[in-house]
Structure formats: structure tokens, C-alpha cells
PDB file of C-alpha atoms in Angstrom:
ATOM      1  CA  GLN A  14      28.228   6.917 -13.564  1.00  0.00           C
ATOM      2  CA  SER A  15      24.821   6.728 -11.875  1.00  0.00           C
ATOM      3  CA  VAL A  16      21.497   7.378 -13.540  1.00  0.00           C
ATOM      4  CA  LEU A  17      20.474   9.641 -10.570  1.00  0.00           C
ATOM      5  CA  THR A  18      22.827  12.545  -9.884  1.00  0.00           C
ATOM      6  CA  GLN A  19      23.827  13.504  -6.265  1.00  0.00           C
ATOM      7  CA  PRO A  20      26.521  15.825  -5.028  1.00  0.00           C
ATOM      8  CA  PRO A  21      29.356  13.619  -3.803  1.00  0.00           C
ATOM      9  CA  SER A  22      29.516  15.657  -0.557  1.00  0.00           C
ATOM     10  CA  ALA A  23      27.482  17.872   1.818  1.00  0.00           C
ATOM     11  CA  SER A  24      28.339  19.250   5.243  1.00  0.00           C
ATOM     12  CA  GLY A  25      26.819  21.313   8.108  1.00  0.00           C
ATOM     13  CA  THR A  26      27.273  22.121  11.786  1.00  0.00           C
ATOM     14  CA  PRO A  27      25.168  20.733  14.592  1.00  0.00           C
ATOM     15  CA  GLY A  28      21.696  22.156  14.587  1.00  0.00           C
ATOM     16  CA  GLN A  29      21.885  23.527  11.009  1.00  0.00           C
ATOM     17  CA  ARG A  30      19.554  22.450   8.117  1.00  0.00           C
ATOM     18  CA  VAL A  31      21.084  20.823   5.123  1.00  0.00           C
ATOM     19  CA  THR A  32      19.567  19.582   1.907  1.00  0.00           C
ATOM     20  CA  ILE A  33      20.833  16.847  -0.505  1.00  0.00           C
ATOM     21  CA  SER A  34      19.729  16.985  -4.039  1.00  0.00           C
ATOM     22  CA  CYS A  35      18.939  14.098  -6.547  1.00  0.00           C
ATOM     23  CA  SER A  36      18.545  14.849 -10.251  1.00  0.00           C
ATOM     24  CA  GLY A  37      17.076  12.491 -12.753  1.00  0.00           C
ATOM     25  CA  SER A  38      15.072  12.467 -15.930  1.00  0.00           C
ATOM     26  CA  SER A  39      11.426  11.918 -17.098  1.00  0.00           C
ATOM     27  CA  SER A  40      11.932   8.154 -17.162  1.00  0.00           C
ATOM     28  CA  ASN A  41      12.773   7.862 -13.453  1.00  0.00           C
ATOM     29  CA  ILE A  42      12.055  10.560 -11.012  1.00  0.00           C
ATOM     30  CA  GLY A  43       9.714  12.474 -13.443  1.00  0.00           C
ATOM     31  CA  SER A  44       7.394   9.559 -13.475  1.00  0.00           C
ATOM     32  CA  ASN A  45       8.043   7.476 -10.472  1.00  0.00           C
ATOM     33  CA  THR A  46       8.343   7.821  -6.589  1.00  0.00           C
ATOM     34  CA  VAL A  47      11.653   8.532  -4.848  1.00  0.00           C
ATOM     35  CA  SER A  48      13.174   6.897  -1.939  1.00  0.00           C
ATOM     36  CA  TRP A  49      16.141   7.954   0.318  1.00  0.00           C
ATOM     37  CA  TYR A  50      18.504   5.815   2.289  1.00  0.00           C
ATOM     38  CA  GLN A  51      20.990   6.453   5.074  1.00  0.00           C
ATOM     39  CA  GLN A  52      23.944   4.245   5.268  1.00  0.00           C
ATOM     40  CA  LEU A  53      26.421   4.273   8.238  1.00  0.00           C
ATOM     41  CA  PRO A  54      30.009   2.751   7.708  1.00  0.00           C
ATOM     42  CA  GLY A  55      29.964  -1.023   7.623  1.00  0.00           C
ATOM     43  CA  THR A  56      26.180  -1.423   7.771  1.00  0.00           C
ATOM     44  CA  ALA A  57      23.173  -1.973   5.354  1.00  0.00           C
ATOM     45  CA  PRO A  58      21.278   0.903   4.116  1.00  0.00           C
ATOM     46  CA  LYS A  59      18.363   2.275   6.228  1.00  0.00           C
ATOM     47  CA  LEU A  60      15.174   3.456   4.521  1.00  0.00           C
ATOM     48  CA  LEU A  61      14.507   7.119   5.502  1.00  0.00           C
ATOM     49  CA  ILE A  62      11.961   8.211   2.936  1.00  0.00           C
ATOM     50  CA  TYR A  63       9.510   6.482   0.521  1.00  0.00           C
ATOM     51  CA  ASN A  64       7.012   7.598  -1.883  1.00  0.00           C
ATOM     52  CA  ASN A  65       8.853  11.058  -2.221  1.00  0.00           C
ATOM     53  CA  ASN A  66       8.037  12.261   1.383  1.00  0.00           C
ATOM     54  CA  GLN A  67       6.709   9.628   3.442  1.00  0.00           C
ATOM     55  CA  ARG A  68       8.722   8.361   6.615  1.00  0.00           C
ATOM     56  CA  PRO A  69       8.744   4.901   7.889  1.00  0.00           C
ATOM     57  CA  SER A  70       7.828   4.524  11.487  1.00  0.00           C
ATOM     58  CA  GLY A  71      10.852   5.320  13.777  1.00  0.00           C
ATOM     59  CA  VAL A  72      12.477   7.766  11.367  1.00  0.00           C
ATOM     60  CA  PRO A  73      12.666  11.172  13.117  1.00  0.00           C
ATOM     61  CA  ASP A  74      10.774  13.981  11.482  1.00  0.00           C
ATOM     62  CA  ARG A  75      13.993  15.851  11.171  1.00  0.00           C
ATOM     63  CA  PHE A  76      14.263  14.134   7.952  1.00  0.00           C
ATOM     64  CA  SER A  77      11.880  15.196   5.028  1.00  0.00           C
ATOM     65  CA  GLY A  78      11.713  14.624   1.392  1.00  0.00           C
ATOM     66  CA  SER A  79      10.276  16.545  -1.578  1.00  0.00           C
ATOM     67  CA  LYS A  80      10.002  16.080  -5.210  1.00  0.00           C
ATOM     68  CA  SER A  81       9.464  18.481  -8.191  1.00  0.00           C
ATOM     69  CA  GLY A  82       9.603  17.352 -11.791  1.00  0.00           C
ATOM     70  CA  THR A  83      12.711  15.412 -12.503  1.00  0.00           C
ATOM     71  CA  SER A  84      14.482  16.329  -9.126  1.00  0.00           C
ATOM     72  CA  ALA A  85      14.046  15.513  -5.533  1.00  0.00           C
ATOM     73  CA  SER A  86      15.560  16.580  -2.218  1.00  0.00           C
ATOM     74  CA  LEU A  87      16.284  15.261   1.180  1.00  0.00           C
ATOM     75  CA  ALA A  88      16.262  17.665   3.949  1.00  0.00           C
ATOM     76  CA  ILE A  89      17.683  17.183   7.352  1.00  0.00           C
ATOM     77  CA  SER A  90      16.965  19.763   9.985  1.00  0.00           C
ATOM     78  CA  GLY A  91      18.565  20.042  13.493  1.00  0.00           C
ATOM     79  CA  LEU A  92      21.699  18.257  12.351  1.00  0.00           C
ATOM     80  CA  GLN A  93      23.317  15.979  14.752  1.00  0.00           C
ATOM     81  CA  SER A  94      26.694  14.367  14.730  1.00  0.00           C
ATOM     82  CA  GLU A  95      25.009  10.723  14.295  1.00  0.00           C
ATOM     83  CA  ASP A  96      23.627  12.044  10.955  1.00  0.00           C
ATOM     84  CA  GLU A  97      27.042  11.760   9.404  1.00  0.00           C
ATOM     85  CA  ALA A  98      26.571   8.970   7.000  1.00  0.00           C
ATOM     86  CA  ASP A  99      26.233   8.348   3.219  1.00  0.00           C
ATOM     87  CA  TYR A 100      22.759   9.203   1.677  1.00  0.00           C
ATOM     88  CA  TYR A 101      21.449   7.607  -1.435  1.00  0.00           C
ATOM     89  CA  CYS A 102      18.336   8.400  -3.454  1.00  0.00           C
ATOM     90  CA  ALA A 103      16.514   5.769  -5.613  1.00  0.00           C
ATOM     91  CA  ALA A 104      13.644   5.447  -8.225  1.00  0.00           C
ATOM     92  CA  TRP A 105      12.232   3.069 -10.659  1.00  0.00           C
ATOM     93  CA  ASP A 106      13.393   3.808 -14.287  1.00  0.00           C
ATOM     94  CA  ASP A 107      10.793   3.001 -16.946  1.00  0.00           C
ATOM     95  CA  SER A 108      13.211   2.950 -19.741  1.00  0.00           C
ATOM     96  CA  LEU A 109      15.647   0.568 -18.033  1.00  0.00           C
ATOM     97  CA  ASN A 110      12.720  -1.372 -16.494  1.00  0.00           C
ATOM     98  CA  GLY A 111      14.799  -1.431 -13.285  1.00  0.00           C
ATOM     99  CA  GLY A 112      15.777   0.354 -10.047  1.00  0.00           C
ATOM    100  CA  VAL A 113      18.325   3.035 -10.073  1.00  0.00           C
ATOM    101  CA  PHE A 114      20.330   4.797  -7.280  1.00  0.00           C
ATOM    102  CA  GLY A 115      22.001   8.008  -7.087  1.00  0.00           C
ATOM    103  CA  GLY A 116      25.932   7.792  -6.708  1.00  0.00           C
ATOM    104  CA  GLY A 117      25.563   8.831  -2.921  1.00  0.00           C
ATOM    105  CA  THR A 118      26.326  11.897  -0.886  1.00  0.00           C
ATOM    106  CA  LYS A 119      28.660  11.792   2.003  1.00  0.00           C
ATOM    107  CA  LEU A 120      27.411  14.085   4.778  1.00  0.00           C
ATOM    108  CA  THR A 121      29.988  15.453   7.177  1.00  0.00           C
ATOM    109  CA  VAL A 122      28.708  17.033  10.426  1.00  0.00           C
ATOM    110  CA  LEU A 123      31.515  19.659  11.255  1.00  0.00           C
TER     111      LEU A 123
ATOM    112  CA  GLN B   5      10.235  -8.797  14.070  1.00  0.00           C
ATOM    113  CA  VAL B   6      11.229  -8.898  10.352  1.00  0.00           C
ATOM    114  CA  GLN B   7      14.586 -10.355   9.846  1.00  0.00           C
ATOM    115  CA  LEU B   8      16.534 -11.114   6.576  1.00  0.00           C
ATOM    116  CA  VAL B   9      19.603 -13.307   7.329  1.00  0.00           C
ATOM    117  CA  GLN B  10      22.229 -13.922   4.551  1.00  0.00           C
ATOM    118  CA  SER B  11      24.887 -16.625   4.087  1.00  0.00           C
ATOM    119  CA  GLY B  12      28.465 -15.882   4.835  1.00  0.00           C
ATOM    120  CA  ALA B  13      31.310 -14.586   2.894  1.00  0.00           C
ATOM    121  CA  GLU B  14      32.656 -16.177  -0.256  1.00  0.00           C
ATOM    122  CA  VAL B  15      35.928 -16.170  -2.110  1.00  0.00           C
ATOM    123  CA  LYS B  16      35.602 -17.211  -5.871  1.00  0.00           C
ATOM    124  CA  LYS B  17      37.888 -17.373  -8.745  1.00  0.00           C
ATOM    125  CA  PRO B  18      37.115 -15.493 -11.952  1.00  0.00           C
ATOM    126  CA  GLY B  19      34.711 -17.582 -14.160  1.00  0.00           C
ATOM    127  CA  ALA B  20      33.067 -19.389 -11.252  1.00  0.00           C
ATOM    128  CA  SER B  21      29.600 -18.975  -9.763  1.00  0.00           C
ATOM    129  CA  VAL B  22      28.317 -17.841  -6.474  1.00  0.00           C
ATOM    130  CA  LYS B  23      24.917 -18.446  -4.812  1.00  0.00           C
ATOM    131  CA  VAL B  24      24.001 -16.281  -1.878  1.00  0.00           C
ATOM    132  CA  SER B  25      21.008 -17.185   0.226  1.00  0.00           C
ATOM    133  CA  CYS B  26      18.657 -14.881   2.245  1.00  0.00           C
ATOM    134  CA  LYS B  27      16.441 -16.445   5.015  1.00  0.00           C
ATOM    135  CA  ALA B  28      13.362 -14.389   5.914  1.00  0.00           C
ATOM    136  CA  SER B  29      11.366 -14.437   9.074  1.00  0.00           C
ATOM    137  CA  GLY B  30       8.798 -12.295  10.962  1.00  0.00           C
ATOM    138  CA  TYR B  31       6.533 -11.845   8.155  1.00  0.00           C
ATOM    139  CA  SER B  32       4.527 -13.810   5.401  1.00  0.00           C
ATOM    140  CA  PHE B  33       7.184 -14.595   3.041  1.00  0.00           C
ATOM    141  CA  ALA B  34       4.865 -15.261   0.077  1.00  0.00           C
ATOM    142  CA  THR B  35       3.371 -11.943   0.522  1.00  0.00           C
ATOM    143  CA  TYR B  36       6.195  -9.736  -0.670  1.00  0.00           C
ATOM    144  CA  GLY B  37       8.829  -9.957  -3.274  1.00  0.00           C
ATOM    145  CA  LEU B  38      12.654  -9.675  -2.517  1.00  0.00           C
ATOM    146  CA  SER B  39      15.117  -7.559  -4.374  1.00  0.00           C
ATOM    147  CA  TRP B  40      18.951  -7.785  -4.524  1.00  0.00           C
ATOM    148  CA  VAL B  41      21.321  -4.925  -4.216  1.00  0.00           C
ATOM    149  CA  ARG B  42      25.038  -4.812  -4.375  1.00  0.00           C
ATOM    150  CA  GLN B  43      27.839  -2.484  -3.395  1.00  0.00           C
ATOM    151  CA  ALA B  44      31.306  -2.593  -4.680  1.00  0.00           C
ATOM    152  CA  PRO B  45      34.071  -1.577  -2.250  1.00  0.00           C
ATOM    153  CA  GLY B  46      33.869   2.213  -1.737  1.00  0.00           C
ATOM    154  CA  GLN B  47      31.196   2.718  -4.265  1.00  0.00           C
ATOM    155  CA  GLY B  48      27.423   3.290  -4.475  1.00  0.00           C
ATOM    156  CA  LEU B  49      24.400   0.983  -4.459  1.00  0.00           C
ATOM    157  CA  GLU B  50      23.378  -1.023  -7.534  1.00  0.00           C
ATOM    158  CA  TRP B  51      19.962  -2.605  -8.075  1.00  0.00           C
ATOM    159  CA  MET B  52      20.391  -6.195  -9.358  1.00  0.00           C
ATOM    160  CA  GLY B  53      16.787  -7.469  -9.770  1.00  0.00           C
ATOM    161  CA  TRP B  54      13.708  -8.468  -8.007  1.00  0.00           C
ATOM    162  CA  ILE B  55      11.826 -11.906  -7.505  1.00  0.00           C
ATOM    163  CA  SER B  56       8.274 -12.673  -6.381  1.00  0.00           C
ATOM    164  CA  ALA B  57       7.998 -14.920  -3.491  1.00  0.00           C
ATOM    165  CA  TYR B  58       4.570 -16.162  -4.602  1.00  0.00           C
ATOM    166  CA  ASN B  59       5.040 -16.862  -8.451  1.00  0.00           C
ATOM    167  CA  PRO B  60       7.990 -17.325 -10.642  1.00  0.00           C
ATOM    168  CA  ASN B  61       8.190 -13.715 -11.743  1.00  0.00           C
ATOM    169  CA  THR B  62      11.635 -11.994 -11.837  1.00  0.00           C
ATOM    170  CA  ASN B  63      12.955  -8.760 -13.201  1.00  0.00           C
ATOM    171  CA  TYR B  64      16.697  -8.417 -13.614  1.00  0.00           C
ATOM    172  CA  ALA B  65      18.899  -5.542 -14.206  1.00  0.00           C
ATOM    173  CA  GLN B  66      19.719  -5.318 -18.041  1.00  0.00           C
ATOM    174  CA  LYS B  67      23.541  -5.483 -17.301  1.00  0.00           C
ATOM    175  CA  LEU B  68      23.215  -8.630 -15.557  1.00  0.00           C
ATOM    176  CA  GLN B  69      20.832 -10.469 -17.758  1.00  0.00           C
ATOM    177  CA  GLY B  70      22.132 -13.983 -18.611  1.00  0.00           C
ATOM    178  CA  ARG B  71      24.499 -14.126 -15.707  1.00  0.00           C
ATOM    179  CA  VAL B  72      22.089 -13.807 -12.787  1.00  0.00           C
ATOM    180  CA  THR B  73      19.245 -16.121 -11.491  1.00  0.00           C
ATOM    181  CA  MET B  74      17.100 -15.343  -8.480  1.00  0.00           C
ATOM    182  CA  THR B  75      14.902 -18.118  -6.947  1.00  0.00           C
ATOM    183  CA  THR B  76      12.945 -18.645  -3.914  1.00  0.00           C
ATOM    184  CA  ASP B  77      11.971 -21.577  -1.565  1.00  0.00           C
ATOM    185  CA  THR B  78       8.671 -20.946   0.049  1.00  0.00           C
ATOM    186  CA  SER B  79       9.031 -24.050   2.107  1.00  0.00           C
ATOM    187  CA  THR B  80      11.986 -22.466   4.037  1.00  0.00           C
ATOM    188  CA  SER B  81      11.232 -18.631   3.390  1.00  0.00           C
ATOM    189  CA  THR B  82      14.532 -18.453   1.676  1.00  0.00           C
ATOM    190  CA  ALA B  83      15.695 -16.438  -1.395  1.00  0.00           C
ATOM    191  CA  TYR B  84      18.677 -17.122  -3.555  1.00  0.00           C
ATOM    192  CA  MET B  85      20.818 -15.153  -5.902  1.00  0.00           C
ATOM    193  CA  GLU B  86      23.142 -16.904  -8.166  1.00  0.00           C
ATOM    194  CA  LEU B  87      25.712 -14.909 -10.169  1.00  0.00           C
ATOM    195  CA  ARG B  88      27.762 -16.825 -12.892  1.00  0.00           C
ATOM    196  CA  SER B  89      30.876 -16.156 -14.835  1.00  0.00           C
ATOM    197  CA  LEU B  90      32.252 -13.949 -12.025  1.00  0.00           C
ATOM    198  CA  ARG B  91      34.677 -11.212 -12.918  1.00  0.00           C
ATOM    199  CA  SER B  92      36.757  -9.103 -10.624  1.00  0.00           C
ATOM    200  CA  ASP B  93      34.388  -6.158 -10.898  1.00  0.00           C
ATOM    201  CA  ASP B  94      31.633  -8.514  -9.275  1.00  0.00           C
ATOM    202  CA  THR B  95      33.514  -8.094  -6.014  1.00  0.00           C
ATOM    203  CA  ALA B  96      30.873  -6.418  -3.675  1.00  0.00           C
ATOM    204  CA  VAL B  97      28.782  -6.778  -0.668  1.00  0.00           C
ATOM    205  CA  TYR B  98      25.439  -8.385  -1.862  1.00  0.00           C
ATOM    206  CA  TYR B  99      22.257  -7.492   0.042  1.00  0.00           C
ATOM    207  CA  CYS B 100      18.699  -8.799  -0.159  1.00  0.00           C
ATOM    208  CA  ALA B 101      15.968  -6.396   0.681  1.00  0.00           C
ATOM    209  CA  LYS B 102      12.336  -6.477   1.231  1.00  0.00           C
ATOM    210  CA  GLY B 103       9.964  -4.127  -0.490  1.00  0.00           C
ATOM    211  CA  HIS B 104       6.211  -3.739  -1.055  1.00  0.00           C
ATOM    212  CA  ASN B 105       6.090  -3.125  -4.865  1.00  0.00           C
ATOM    213  CA  TRP B 106       8.112  -4.809  -7.477  1.00  0.00           C
ATOM    214  CA  ASN B 107       8.675  -1.619  -9.453  1.00  0.00           C
ATOM    215  CA  GLU B 108       9.620   0.662  -6.481  1.00  0.00           C
ATOM    216  CA  PRO B 109      12.932   0.450  -4.811  1.00  0.00           C
ATOM    217  CA  ALA B 110      11.699   1.347  -1.326  1.00  0.00           C
ATOM    218  CA  PHE B 111      13.163  -1.450   0.861  1.00  0.00           C
ATOM    219  CA  ASP B 112      12.181  -1.287   4.569  1.00  0.00           C
ATOM    220  CA  TYR B 113      14.277  -4.260   5.509  1.00  0.00           C
ATOM    221  CA  TRP B 114      17.668  -5.408   4.541  1.00  0.00           C
ATOM    222  CA  GLY B 115      19.948  -8.460   5.112  1.00  0.00           C
ATOM    223  CA  GLN B 116      23.198  -7.933   6.748  1.00  0.00           C
ATOM    224  CA  GLY B 117      24.988  -8.201   3.527  1.00  0.00           C
ATOM    225  CA  THR B 118      27.359 -11.032   2.073  1.00  0.00           C
ATOM    226  CA  LEU B 119      30.829 -10.083   0.875  1.00  0.00           C
ATOM    227  CA  VAL B 120      31.812 -11.949  -2.417  1.00  0.00           C
ATOM    228  CA  THR B 121      35.368 -11.533  -3.432  1.00  0.00           C
ATOM    229  CA  VAL B 122      36.400 -12.491  -6.801  1.00  0.00           C
ATOM    230  CA  SER B 123      40.194 -13.046  -6.983  1.00  0.00           C
ATOM    231  CA  SER B 124      42.532 -15.388  -8.902  1.00  0.00           C
TER     232      SER B 124
END
């Protein structure tokens, strides 16, 4: 199982706001920044959020990130059909001295 | 524009080795390190390690220590990842990815991925 814990699935209807959680520990999320990725089927992951809540240029402001203690969240507002994808959180782990990912959350737009 | 172009798919037998390349363009190769991430079929992402493009520093995932070697060739702006003693559970898509800090898995550019299949 993954070091970072995400729900396996999430869903919402167009226009809704959905959040995806990512739970870790003091050695990863508790002491390092969190990134979020979107992965469409058959493609490489795309960076959505870095440094907990920063968006790379080109990422819509419908996507936002937050972190509190040893947990982080990705929020998607104004849900669109093209948001249907897998979402992963990531952080550095000081104990493992390496990067760690969540197991991924499959978002379905109903 | 920044591009990372990886080598093509590979089929290997158990116990063999594979070497995947990642050619970078559109930025100063020596300025940033490169990481490698893999994804087994239907599974999540797994960080494999990082290599500096301007000195010999590397940092490998603990579970791959002793089996993986990452190198770079600054003359061709190419990074390489070699994995030895392949097992069936090494079957995965392997990605190279560019980040800004060696200890932060925030990768703004990714290669297209290289499928490595390990099968007898």
C-alpha cells in the first residue's frame, strides 16, 4: 500500500465542487510540501499543484490545494466532464529519504 | 518549449537488464535534475530516484537500491535509467520527469513514458 492515503474514488456532477484528501505522517506531509497531479488515461501525469497551493501557469484556478498538519486536499470547483481522471498527491518523505505518492483517486463526473 | 523524449518500448526476460533514455530539450539541461517514476499496469505512481544533471549526485528509492543506476550525458542532454535483475513486477511504464528541487516530487515536465515488459 502507498505511504500517502487517498480515497480510491470520488464523484460529482458538472458544476459541483469536489475535494480529494491525502493523508500522510510527520515525516512526509507534516514536514514537506505537497504536489498534486492529474492523469488522463494513457497519458503522463500533469502537475496541478506544487508547494501545497501553487498552480503552474496554465492550470485553471478551479483547481486549488491546501495543507493542514499531516493532511492535504485538492479541491476542484465548477466540475467539468474533462476533469474525469486519476489524481495523485505526492510529497518528500524524510524517513525514506525519497519521494512518495498517494495511491490515486479516480474522479468520475456523473 | 521544454520536451523530454524517451526511448521506445522494451520486452525483456526475467533476470535481464533494461536501459531507458530520456533526451531533454528546450531548457538548460545542466540546471535541473531529473527524476524517474514508474507505473505498473493499472497501478499508481512510484518514485524511483533522482539524478543531478550537473554533478554525479543521485538518490535512489530504498527498494531499488543495488538494482538501479541513473546517469546523464550532458553532451547530448540525455538521462539514462538502467534497471538490472528484472522481475515480472518490474513491468511498468517508466517516466522521466523534470523538477526544480531534488527533494521535492513536483515535476513540471514529463516524458511520454516507456513501457517495459518483463516476461519469459
